[in-house]
XYZ file of C-alpha atoms in Angstrom:
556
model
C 22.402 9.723 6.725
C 19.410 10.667 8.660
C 18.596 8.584 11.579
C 14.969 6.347 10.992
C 12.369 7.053 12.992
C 11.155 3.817 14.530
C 12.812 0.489 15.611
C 14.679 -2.212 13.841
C 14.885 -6.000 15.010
C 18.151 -6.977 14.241
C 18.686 -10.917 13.839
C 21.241 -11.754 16.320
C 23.248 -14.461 13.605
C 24.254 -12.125 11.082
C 25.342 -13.116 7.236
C 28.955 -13.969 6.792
C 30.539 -11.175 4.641
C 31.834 -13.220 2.322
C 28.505 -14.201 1.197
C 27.986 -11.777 -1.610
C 25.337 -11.476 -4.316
C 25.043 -8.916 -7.543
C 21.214 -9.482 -7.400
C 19.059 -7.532 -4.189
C 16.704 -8.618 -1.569
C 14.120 -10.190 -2.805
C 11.858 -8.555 -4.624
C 8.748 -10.487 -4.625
C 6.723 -7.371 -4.065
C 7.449 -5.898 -7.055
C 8.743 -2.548 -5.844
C 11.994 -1.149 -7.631
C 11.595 2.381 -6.085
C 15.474 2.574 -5.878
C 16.698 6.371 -4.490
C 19.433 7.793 -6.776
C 22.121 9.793 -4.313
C 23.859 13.695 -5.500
C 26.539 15.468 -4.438
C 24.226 17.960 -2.672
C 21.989 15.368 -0.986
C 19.655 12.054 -1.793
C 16.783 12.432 -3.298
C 13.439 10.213 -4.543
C 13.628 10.403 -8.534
C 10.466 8.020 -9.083
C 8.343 11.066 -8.964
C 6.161 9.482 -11.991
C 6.050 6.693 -10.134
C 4.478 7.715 -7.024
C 2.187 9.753 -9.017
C 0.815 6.877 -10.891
C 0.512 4.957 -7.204
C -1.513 7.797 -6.448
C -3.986 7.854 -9.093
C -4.497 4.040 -9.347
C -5.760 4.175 -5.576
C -7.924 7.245 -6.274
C -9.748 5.175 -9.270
C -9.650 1.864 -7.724
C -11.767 4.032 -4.481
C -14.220 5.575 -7.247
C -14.831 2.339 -8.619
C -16.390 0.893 -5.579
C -18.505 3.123 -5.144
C -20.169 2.145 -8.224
C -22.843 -0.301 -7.221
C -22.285 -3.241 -9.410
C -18.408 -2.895 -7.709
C -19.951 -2.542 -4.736
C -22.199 -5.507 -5.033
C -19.010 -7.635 -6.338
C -16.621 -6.514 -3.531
C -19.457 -7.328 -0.788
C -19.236 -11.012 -2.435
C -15.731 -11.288 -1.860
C -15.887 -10.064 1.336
C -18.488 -11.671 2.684
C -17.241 -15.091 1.954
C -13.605 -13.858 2.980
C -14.800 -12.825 6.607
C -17.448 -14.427 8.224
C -19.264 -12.450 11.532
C -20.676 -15.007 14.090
C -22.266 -14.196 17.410
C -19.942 -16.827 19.517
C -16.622 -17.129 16.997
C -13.534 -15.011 15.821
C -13.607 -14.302 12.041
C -9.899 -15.738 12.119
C -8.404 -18.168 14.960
C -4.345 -19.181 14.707
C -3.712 -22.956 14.037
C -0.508 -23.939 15.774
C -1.139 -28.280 15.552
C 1.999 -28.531 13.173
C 4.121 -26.259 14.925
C 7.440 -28.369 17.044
C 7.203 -26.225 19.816
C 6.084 -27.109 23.568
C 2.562 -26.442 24.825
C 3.512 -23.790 27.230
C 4.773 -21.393 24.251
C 1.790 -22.316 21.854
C -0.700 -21.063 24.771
C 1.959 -17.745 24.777
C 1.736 -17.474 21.149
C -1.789 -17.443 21.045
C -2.854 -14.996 24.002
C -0.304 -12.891 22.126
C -2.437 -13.348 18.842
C -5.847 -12.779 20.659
C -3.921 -9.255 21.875
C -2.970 -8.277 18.359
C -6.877 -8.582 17.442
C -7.863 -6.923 20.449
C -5.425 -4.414 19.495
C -6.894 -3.824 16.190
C -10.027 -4.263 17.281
C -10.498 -6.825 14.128
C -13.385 -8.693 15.022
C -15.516 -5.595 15.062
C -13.996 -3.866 12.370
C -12.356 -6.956 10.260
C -15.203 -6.341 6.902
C -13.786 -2.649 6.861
C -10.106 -3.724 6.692
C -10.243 -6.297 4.128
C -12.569 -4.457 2.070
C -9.706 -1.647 2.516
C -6.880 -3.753 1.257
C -8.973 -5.537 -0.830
C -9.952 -1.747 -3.266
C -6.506 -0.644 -2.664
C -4.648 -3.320 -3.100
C -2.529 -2.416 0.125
C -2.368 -2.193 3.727
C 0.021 -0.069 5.954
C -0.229 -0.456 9.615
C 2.186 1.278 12.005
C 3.140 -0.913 14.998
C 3.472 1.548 18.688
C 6.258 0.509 20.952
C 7.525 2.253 24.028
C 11.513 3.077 22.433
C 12.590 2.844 26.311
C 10.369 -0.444 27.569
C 10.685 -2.429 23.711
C 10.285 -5.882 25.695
C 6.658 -4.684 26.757
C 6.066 -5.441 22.882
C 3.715 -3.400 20.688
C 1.728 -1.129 22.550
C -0.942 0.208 19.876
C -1.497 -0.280 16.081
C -2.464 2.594 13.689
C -4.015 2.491 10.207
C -2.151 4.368 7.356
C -3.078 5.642 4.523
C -1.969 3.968 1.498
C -1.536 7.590 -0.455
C 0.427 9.123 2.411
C 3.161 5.613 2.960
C 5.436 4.448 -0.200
C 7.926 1.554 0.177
C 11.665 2.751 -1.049
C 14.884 0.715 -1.488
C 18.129 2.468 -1.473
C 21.991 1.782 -2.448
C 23.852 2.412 0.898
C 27.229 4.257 0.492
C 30.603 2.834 1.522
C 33.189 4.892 3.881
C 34.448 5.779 0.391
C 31.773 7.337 -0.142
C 31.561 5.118 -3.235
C 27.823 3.136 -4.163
C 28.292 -0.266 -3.792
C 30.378 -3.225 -1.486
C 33.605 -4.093 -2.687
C 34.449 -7.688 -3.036
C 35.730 -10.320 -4.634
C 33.542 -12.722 -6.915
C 33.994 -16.439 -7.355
C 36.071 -15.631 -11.044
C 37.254 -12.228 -9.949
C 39.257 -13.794 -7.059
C 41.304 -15.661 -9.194
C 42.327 -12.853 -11.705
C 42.983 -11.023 -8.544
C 39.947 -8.137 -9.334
C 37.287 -7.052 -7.440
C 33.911 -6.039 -8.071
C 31.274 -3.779 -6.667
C 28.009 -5.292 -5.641
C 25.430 -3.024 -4.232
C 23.627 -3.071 -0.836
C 20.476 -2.170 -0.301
C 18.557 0.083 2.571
C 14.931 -0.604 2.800
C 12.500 1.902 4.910
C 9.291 3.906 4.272
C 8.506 7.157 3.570
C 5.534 8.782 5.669
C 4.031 12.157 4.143
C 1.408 13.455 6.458
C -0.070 15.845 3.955
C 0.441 14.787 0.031
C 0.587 17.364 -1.884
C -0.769 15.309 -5.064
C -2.488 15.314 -7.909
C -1.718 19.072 -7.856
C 1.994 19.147 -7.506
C 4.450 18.696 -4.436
C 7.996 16.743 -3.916
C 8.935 13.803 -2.134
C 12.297 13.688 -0.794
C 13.908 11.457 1.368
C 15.555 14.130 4.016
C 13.078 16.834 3.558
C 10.185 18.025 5.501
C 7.424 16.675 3.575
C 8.421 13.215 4.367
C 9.351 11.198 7.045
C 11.860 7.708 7.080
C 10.226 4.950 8.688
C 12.467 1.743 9.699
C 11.068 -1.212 7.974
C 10.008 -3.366 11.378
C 8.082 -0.726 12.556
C 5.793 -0.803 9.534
C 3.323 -4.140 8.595
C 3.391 -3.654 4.778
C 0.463 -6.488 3.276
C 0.290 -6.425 -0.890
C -2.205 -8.088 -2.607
C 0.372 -10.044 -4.373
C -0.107 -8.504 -8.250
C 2.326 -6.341 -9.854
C 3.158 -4.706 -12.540
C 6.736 -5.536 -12.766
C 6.949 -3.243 -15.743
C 6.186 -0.156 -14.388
C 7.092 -1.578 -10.891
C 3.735 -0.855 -9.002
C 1.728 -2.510 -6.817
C -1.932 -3.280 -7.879
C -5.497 -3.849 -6.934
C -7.974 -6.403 -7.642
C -9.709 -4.076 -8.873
C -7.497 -3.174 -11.622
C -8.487 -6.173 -14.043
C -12.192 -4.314 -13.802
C -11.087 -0.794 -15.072
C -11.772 -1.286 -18.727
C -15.045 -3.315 -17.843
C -16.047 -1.091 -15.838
C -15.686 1.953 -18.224
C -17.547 -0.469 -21.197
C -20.707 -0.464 -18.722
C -20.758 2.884 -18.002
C -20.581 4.234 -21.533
C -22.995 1.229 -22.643
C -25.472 2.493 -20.109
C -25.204 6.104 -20.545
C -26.049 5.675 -24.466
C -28.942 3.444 -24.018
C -30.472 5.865 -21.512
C -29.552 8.601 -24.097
C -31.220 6.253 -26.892
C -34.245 5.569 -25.155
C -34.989 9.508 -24.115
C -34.222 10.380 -27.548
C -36.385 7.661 -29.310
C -38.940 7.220 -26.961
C -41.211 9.557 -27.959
C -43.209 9.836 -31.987
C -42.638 13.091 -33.309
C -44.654 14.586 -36.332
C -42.829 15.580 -39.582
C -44.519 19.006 -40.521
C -43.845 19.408 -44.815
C -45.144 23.618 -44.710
C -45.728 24.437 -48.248
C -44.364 27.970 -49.275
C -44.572 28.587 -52.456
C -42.535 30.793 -54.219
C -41.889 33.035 -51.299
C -38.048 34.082 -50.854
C -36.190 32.296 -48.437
C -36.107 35.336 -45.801
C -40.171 34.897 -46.028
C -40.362 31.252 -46.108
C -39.074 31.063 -42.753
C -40.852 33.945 -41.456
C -44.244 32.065 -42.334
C -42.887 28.846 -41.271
C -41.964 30.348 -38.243
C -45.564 31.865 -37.927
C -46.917 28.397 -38.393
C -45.304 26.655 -35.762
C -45.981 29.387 -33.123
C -49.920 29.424 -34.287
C -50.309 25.352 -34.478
C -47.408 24.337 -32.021
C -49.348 23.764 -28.527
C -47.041 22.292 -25.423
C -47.848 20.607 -22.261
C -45.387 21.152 -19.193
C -46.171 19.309 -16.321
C -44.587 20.678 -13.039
C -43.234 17.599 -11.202
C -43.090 19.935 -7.796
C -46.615 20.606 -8.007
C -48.703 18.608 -9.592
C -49.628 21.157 -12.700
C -50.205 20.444 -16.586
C -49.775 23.739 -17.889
C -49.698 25.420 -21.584
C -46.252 26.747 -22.704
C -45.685 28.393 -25.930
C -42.686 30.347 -24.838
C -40.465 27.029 -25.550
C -39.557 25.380 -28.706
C -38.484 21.678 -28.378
C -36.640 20.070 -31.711
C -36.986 16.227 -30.491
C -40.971 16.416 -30.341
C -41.977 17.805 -34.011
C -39.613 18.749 -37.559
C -40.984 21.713 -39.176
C -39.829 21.530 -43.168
C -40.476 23.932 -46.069
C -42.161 22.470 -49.140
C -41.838 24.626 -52.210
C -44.203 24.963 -55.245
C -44.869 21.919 -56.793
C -44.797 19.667 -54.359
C -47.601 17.966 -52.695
C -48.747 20.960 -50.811
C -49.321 20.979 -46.823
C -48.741 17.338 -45.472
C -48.212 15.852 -41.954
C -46.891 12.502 -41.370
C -45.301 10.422 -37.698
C -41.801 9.358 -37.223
C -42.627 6.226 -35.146
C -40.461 5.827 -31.994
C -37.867 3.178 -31.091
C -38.860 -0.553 -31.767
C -35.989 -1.977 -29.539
C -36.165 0.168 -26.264
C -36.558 -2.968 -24.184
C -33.436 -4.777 -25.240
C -30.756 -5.173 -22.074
C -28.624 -7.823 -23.644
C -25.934 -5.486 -23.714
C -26.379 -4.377 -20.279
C -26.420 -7.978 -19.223
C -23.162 -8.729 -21.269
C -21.222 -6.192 -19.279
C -22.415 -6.894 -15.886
C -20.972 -10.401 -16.238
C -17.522 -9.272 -17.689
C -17.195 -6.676 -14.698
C -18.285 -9.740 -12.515
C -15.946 -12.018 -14.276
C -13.202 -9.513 -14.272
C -13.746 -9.131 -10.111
C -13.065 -12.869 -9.785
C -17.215 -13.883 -8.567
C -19.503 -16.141 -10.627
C -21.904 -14.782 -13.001
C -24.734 -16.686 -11.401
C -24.524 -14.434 -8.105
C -26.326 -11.425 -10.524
C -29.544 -12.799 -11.013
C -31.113 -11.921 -7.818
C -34.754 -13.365 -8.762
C -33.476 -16.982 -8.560
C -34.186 -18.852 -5.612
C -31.123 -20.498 -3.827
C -30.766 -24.534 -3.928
C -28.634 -26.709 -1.889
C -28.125 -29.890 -3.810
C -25.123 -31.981 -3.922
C -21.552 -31.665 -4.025
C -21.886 -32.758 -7.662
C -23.919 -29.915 -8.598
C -22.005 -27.322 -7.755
C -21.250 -24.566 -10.271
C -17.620 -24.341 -11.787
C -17.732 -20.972 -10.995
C -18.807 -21.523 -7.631
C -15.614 -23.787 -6.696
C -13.051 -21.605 -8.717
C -14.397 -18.808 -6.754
C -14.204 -20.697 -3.472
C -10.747 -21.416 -4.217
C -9.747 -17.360 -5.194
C -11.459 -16.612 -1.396
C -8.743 -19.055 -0.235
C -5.874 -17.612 -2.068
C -7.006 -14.102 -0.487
C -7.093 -15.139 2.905
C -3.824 -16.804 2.687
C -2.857 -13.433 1.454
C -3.795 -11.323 3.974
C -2.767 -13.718 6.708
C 0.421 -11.991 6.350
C -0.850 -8.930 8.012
C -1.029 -11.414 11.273
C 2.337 -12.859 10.800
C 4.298 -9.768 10.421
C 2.152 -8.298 13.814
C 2.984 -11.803 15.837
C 6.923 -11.589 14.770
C 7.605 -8.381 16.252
C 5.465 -8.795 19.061
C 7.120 -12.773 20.154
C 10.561 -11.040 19.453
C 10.246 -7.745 21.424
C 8.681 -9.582 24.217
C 11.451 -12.158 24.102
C 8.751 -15.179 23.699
C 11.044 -16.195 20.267
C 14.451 -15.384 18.878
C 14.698 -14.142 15.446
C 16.233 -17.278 14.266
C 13.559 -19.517 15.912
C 10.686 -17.628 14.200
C 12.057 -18.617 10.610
C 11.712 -22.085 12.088
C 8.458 -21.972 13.199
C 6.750 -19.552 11.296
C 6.200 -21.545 7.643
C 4.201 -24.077 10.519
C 1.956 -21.940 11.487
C -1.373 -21.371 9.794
C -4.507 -19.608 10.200
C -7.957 -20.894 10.034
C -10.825 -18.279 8.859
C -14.747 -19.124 9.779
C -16.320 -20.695 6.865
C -19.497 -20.152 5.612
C -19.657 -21.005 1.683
C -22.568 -23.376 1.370
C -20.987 -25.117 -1.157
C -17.927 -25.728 0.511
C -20.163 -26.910 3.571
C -21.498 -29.582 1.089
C -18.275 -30.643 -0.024
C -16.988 -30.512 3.906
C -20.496 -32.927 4.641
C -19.403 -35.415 2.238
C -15.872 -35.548 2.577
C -16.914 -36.360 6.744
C -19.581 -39.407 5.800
C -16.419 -40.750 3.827
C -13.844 -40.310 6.578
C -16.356 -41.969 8.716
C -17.077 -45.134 6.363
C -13.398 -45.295 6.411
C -12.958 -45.250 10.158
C -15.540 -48.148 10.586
C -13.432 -50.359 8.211
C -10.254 -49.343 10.092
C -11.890 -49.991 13.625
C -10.982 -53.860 13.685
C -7.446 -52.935 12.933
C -7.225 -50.139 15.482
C -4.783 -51.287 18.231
C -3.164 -53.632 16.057
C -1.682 -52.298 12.988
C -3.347 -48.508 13.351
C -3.213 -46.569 16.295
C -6.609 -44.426 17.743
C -4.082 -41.437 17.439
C -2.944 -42.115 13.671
C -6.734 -42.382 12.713
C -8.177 -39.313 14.725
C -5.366 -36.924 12.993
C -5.175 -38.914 9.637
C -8.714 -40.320 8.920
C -10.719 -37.604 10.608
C -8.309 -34.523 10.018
C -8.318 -33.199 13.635
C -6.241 -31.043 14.712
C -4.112 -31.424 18.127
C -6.114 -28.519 19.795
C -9.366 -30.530 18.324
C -8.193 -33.339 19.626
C -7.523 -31.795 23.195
C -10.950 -29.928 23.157
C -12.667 -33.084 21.991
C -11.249 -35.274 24.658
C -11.929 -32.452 27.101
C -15.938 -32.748 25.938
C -16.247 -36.338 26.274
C -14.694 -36.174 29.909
C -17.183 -33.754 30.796
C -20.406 -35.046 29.605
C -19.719 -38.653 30.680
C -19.337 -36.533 34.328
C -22.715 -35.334 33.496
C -24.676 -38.255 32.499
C -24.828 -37.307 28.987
C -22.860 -40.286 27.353
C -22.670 -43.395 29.581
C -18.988 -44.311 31.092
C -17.184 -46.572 28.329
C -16.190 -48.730 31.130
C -19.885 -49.580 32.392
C -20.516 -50.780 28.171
C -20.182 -54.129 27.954
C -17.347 -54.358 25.372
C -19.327 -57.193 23.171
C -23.020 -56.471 23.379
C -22.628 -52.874 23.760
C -25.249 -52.912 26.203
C -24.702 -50.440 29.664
C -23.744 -52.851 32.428
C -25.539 -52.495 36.167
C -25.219 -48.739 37.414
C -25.822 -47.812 40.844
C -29.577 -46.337 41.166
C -31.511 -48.805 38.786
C -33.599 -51.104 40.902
C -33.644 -53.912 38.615
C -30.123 -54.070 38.463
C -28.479 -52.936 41.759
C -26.339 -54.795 43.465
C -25.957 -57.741 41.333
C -23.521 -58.610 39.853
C -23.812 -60.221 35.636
C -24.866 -63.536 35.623
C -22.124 -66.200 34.611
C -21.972 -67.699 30.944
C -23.317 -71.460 31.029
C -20.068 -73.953 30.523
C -21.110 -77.163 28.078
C -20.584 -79.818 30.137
C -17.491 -81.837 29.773
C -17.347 -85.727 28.565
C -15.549 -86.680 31.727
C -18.423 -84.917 33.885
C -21.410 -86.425 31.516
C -19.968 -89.846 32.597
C -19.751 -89.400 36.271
C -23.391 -88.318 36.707
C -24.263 -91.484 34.528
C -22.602 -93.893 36.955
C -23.990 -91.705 39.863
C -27.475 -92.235 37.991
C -26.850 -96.285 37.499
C -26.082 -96.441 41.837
């Protein structure tokens, strides 16, 4: 077995070898590239495979370059990744991680470094419009192999045509496929069966040799074995389980794509051909012979026949009777008998302005891309209304944007895990802890989802007012910050952190100089009216006892 090239995290509580399975790893990503093993050697048999891998990713890149792709992929991506002057397109959100302040600040300087490292919030459109056409994303993480606790040292880009994901049956000391052991019925008949184990790594091919022929082997020079940490592998989560290949968004589009072209290519024939009226010559010949007849029909159209050229380069209308066009004129012999000589028009195309059918199969191809029909007429003027008049399309679509950045938030994860681990910040068993807690928040900037988020805030707010006589009683200020308003802890923290600063600045008076049941600001140093005094005490009601003294002082 030839040794991988790269480095593999090993998890330092290993599986209990009696904890067997017939079924492999989990195969969520849809890949069954197994590697079948000789007598002579191992090699990749999935050949057909790898070829089809190859050609879907060449098609799904010539599709967006066709501009109603284009314009549907620039949707997606725009609302997926949002470029602001001041934020990140993507910040880590670590409020429902159990884990101690001092390794949440660690976790995310080491998350600002991966970006930094990728350089994402320059080039973040680029590399989800990438995985977004290919339906892929390989990304080879750098360490130094003699300094590994330095952690990853620099990220490069693969190419999804040159990188294939392979599993492979690992061989026994026997040199026998499979793991001998007993099942849970076998051990009481006293048998044992063979489960397999599988061997997961990549395959690297610097220069594929495809679509005009080349092999891929697992131990030969063409390709190179890749350990499986060393590689951040990011689907876009459909398959074809079938055929056991990884697919684009851009493959529901294919046949809708292919429908537009054609339906464009014959109405543009259509119109060139039935554009124009054309005279229908009937050339009376007599009795001539045939060889005759067209001789003097030919003579005809060369002595009547009279063609304008215009030169587009410069600016000429010129005679040409050197060149015979057949979609201007028909020339047809009339014999004797007929109604002699006679020249009528073959009127052009009545329906040359029709685009229904266009307009049909720009919104399947839309439809098909996962973005709302609407988004294609671009002479309608853009309304903000309510919440309650938002489009159907507009909040499914909203909702697929979601799905896709939750998706390719695993790029992130992957990146973080070896980088915590190498750098000893995290032990492999504490990231499986920790990392179905931590989530990623993406800048927003769907108008309609701004609505909705201005809305769902005015209610939150009406709530808090009714809560606010209950607050330090039977709710807590904490419970209805984080429940009722939905902040986060590091909102919370950064919140707190603004108030204390602009009551130092004057900007918001001191709640301790408010006067807790008028509301009013109580005397501050610097106002004249007010300084140095102190608030004037509340008038008692005189008692009954004290009413009666000052009438017997009255009566003396």
């Amino acid at each position: 077995m030839a040794k991988l090239f790269g480095f593999s995290i090993d998890d330092s509580q290993k599986k209990s070898k009696s904890i067997v399975s017939p079924v492999p790893p989990s195969n969520e990503d849809g890949v069954d590239h197994y590697v079948s093993s000789g007598f002579y050697g191992q090699y990749v048999d999935i050949e057909g495979v790898y070829r089809t891998e190859y050609d879907l990713i060449r098609r799904y890149r010539e599709m967006a370059l066709h501009p109603e792709c284009d314009a549907a992929i620039e949707d997606v991506v725009n609302e997926a990744i949002v470029s602001d002057l001041y934020d990140s397109p993507i910040e880590i959100e670590l409020s429902n991680v159990n884990a101690s302040d001092k390794l949440k600040d660690k976790i995310r300087d080491e998350f600002k470094g991966i970006k930094e490292m990728m350089d994402f919030d320059k080039k973040s459109h680029e590399i989800l419009r990438n995985w977004y056409v290919d339906g892929r994303l390989y990304y080879h993480k750098v360490i130094d192999l003699k300094r590994p606790q330095d952690g990853i040292q620099e990220i490069r880009y693969i190419d999804p045509m040159k990188m294939r994901f392979v599993r492979q049956e690992k061989k026994n000391k026997n040199n026998s496929g499979g793991v001998v052991v007993k099942g849970p019925l076998d051990a009481k008949m006293g048998q044992k069966a063979a489960f397999p184990e599988i061997e997961e790594y990549y395959l690297f091919t610097p220069k594929p040799s495809y679509p005009t022929g080349g092999v891929f082997d697992g131990g030969g020079k063409q390709s190179i074995k890749i350990a499986k940490d060393a590689i951040t592998y990011v689907t876009s989560g459909l398959f074809d389980r079938n055929k056991g290949t990884c697919l684009s968004y851009m493959h529901k589009a294919i046949k809708a794509l292919n429908q537009l072209r054609m339906i464009e290519d014959s109405l543009v024939i259509y119109r060139l051909s039935r554009a124009p009226e054309r005279r229908i010559f009937y050339i009376d010949v007599g009795n001539l012979p045939k060889v005759k007849a067209e001789q003097y029909l030919k003579e005809v159209m060369s002595r009547y026949r009279n063609k304008l050229v215009y030169n587009a380069q410069t600016g000429e209308v010129r005679d040409d009777r050197k060149f015979m066009s057949m979609l201007e004129d028909f020339w047809l012999p009339r014999r004797e008998g007929g109604r002699g000589t006679e020249i009528t028009t073959l009127p052009g195309g009545q329906n040359l302005g029709e685009l229904a059918d266009i307009e049909y199969f720009q919104k399947k191809l839309y439809r098909a891309l996962g973005v709302p029909e609407s988004r294609i007429a671009n002479d309608g003027g853009f309304n903000l209304g309510r919440s309650s008049e938002i489009l159907r399309d507009e909040l499914k679509f909203s909702k697929f944007v979601g799905r896709l950045r939750k998706r390719f938030a695993n790029l992130f994860s992957d990146m973080l895990r070896t980088q915590l681990i190498l750098k000893n910040i995290v032990a492999p068993e504490d990231w499986d802890s920790i990392s179905d807690h931590i989530q990623y928040d993406f800048l927003y900037d769907n108008q309609f989802a701004e609505l909705k988020e201005t809305e769902l805030l005015n209610e939150r707010l009406g709530i808090l007012a009714t809560m606010e006589p209950y607050i330090g009683r039977f709710y807590s200020a904490e419970f209805a910050r984080k429940k009722v308003l939905r902040q986060t802890e590091q909102e919370i923290i950064e919140i707190d952190q603004q108030i204390k600063r602009e009551i130092e600045d004057g900007t918001i008076p001191d709640p301790a100089m408010v006067d807790p049941v008028t509301g009013e600001p109580l005397g501050m140093e610097g106002d004249p009216n007010t300084m140095g005094e102190l608030p004037a005490e509340p008038e008692v009601a005189p008692t009954q006892k004290q009413m009666g003294a000052d009438i017997k002082k009255a009566e003396i």
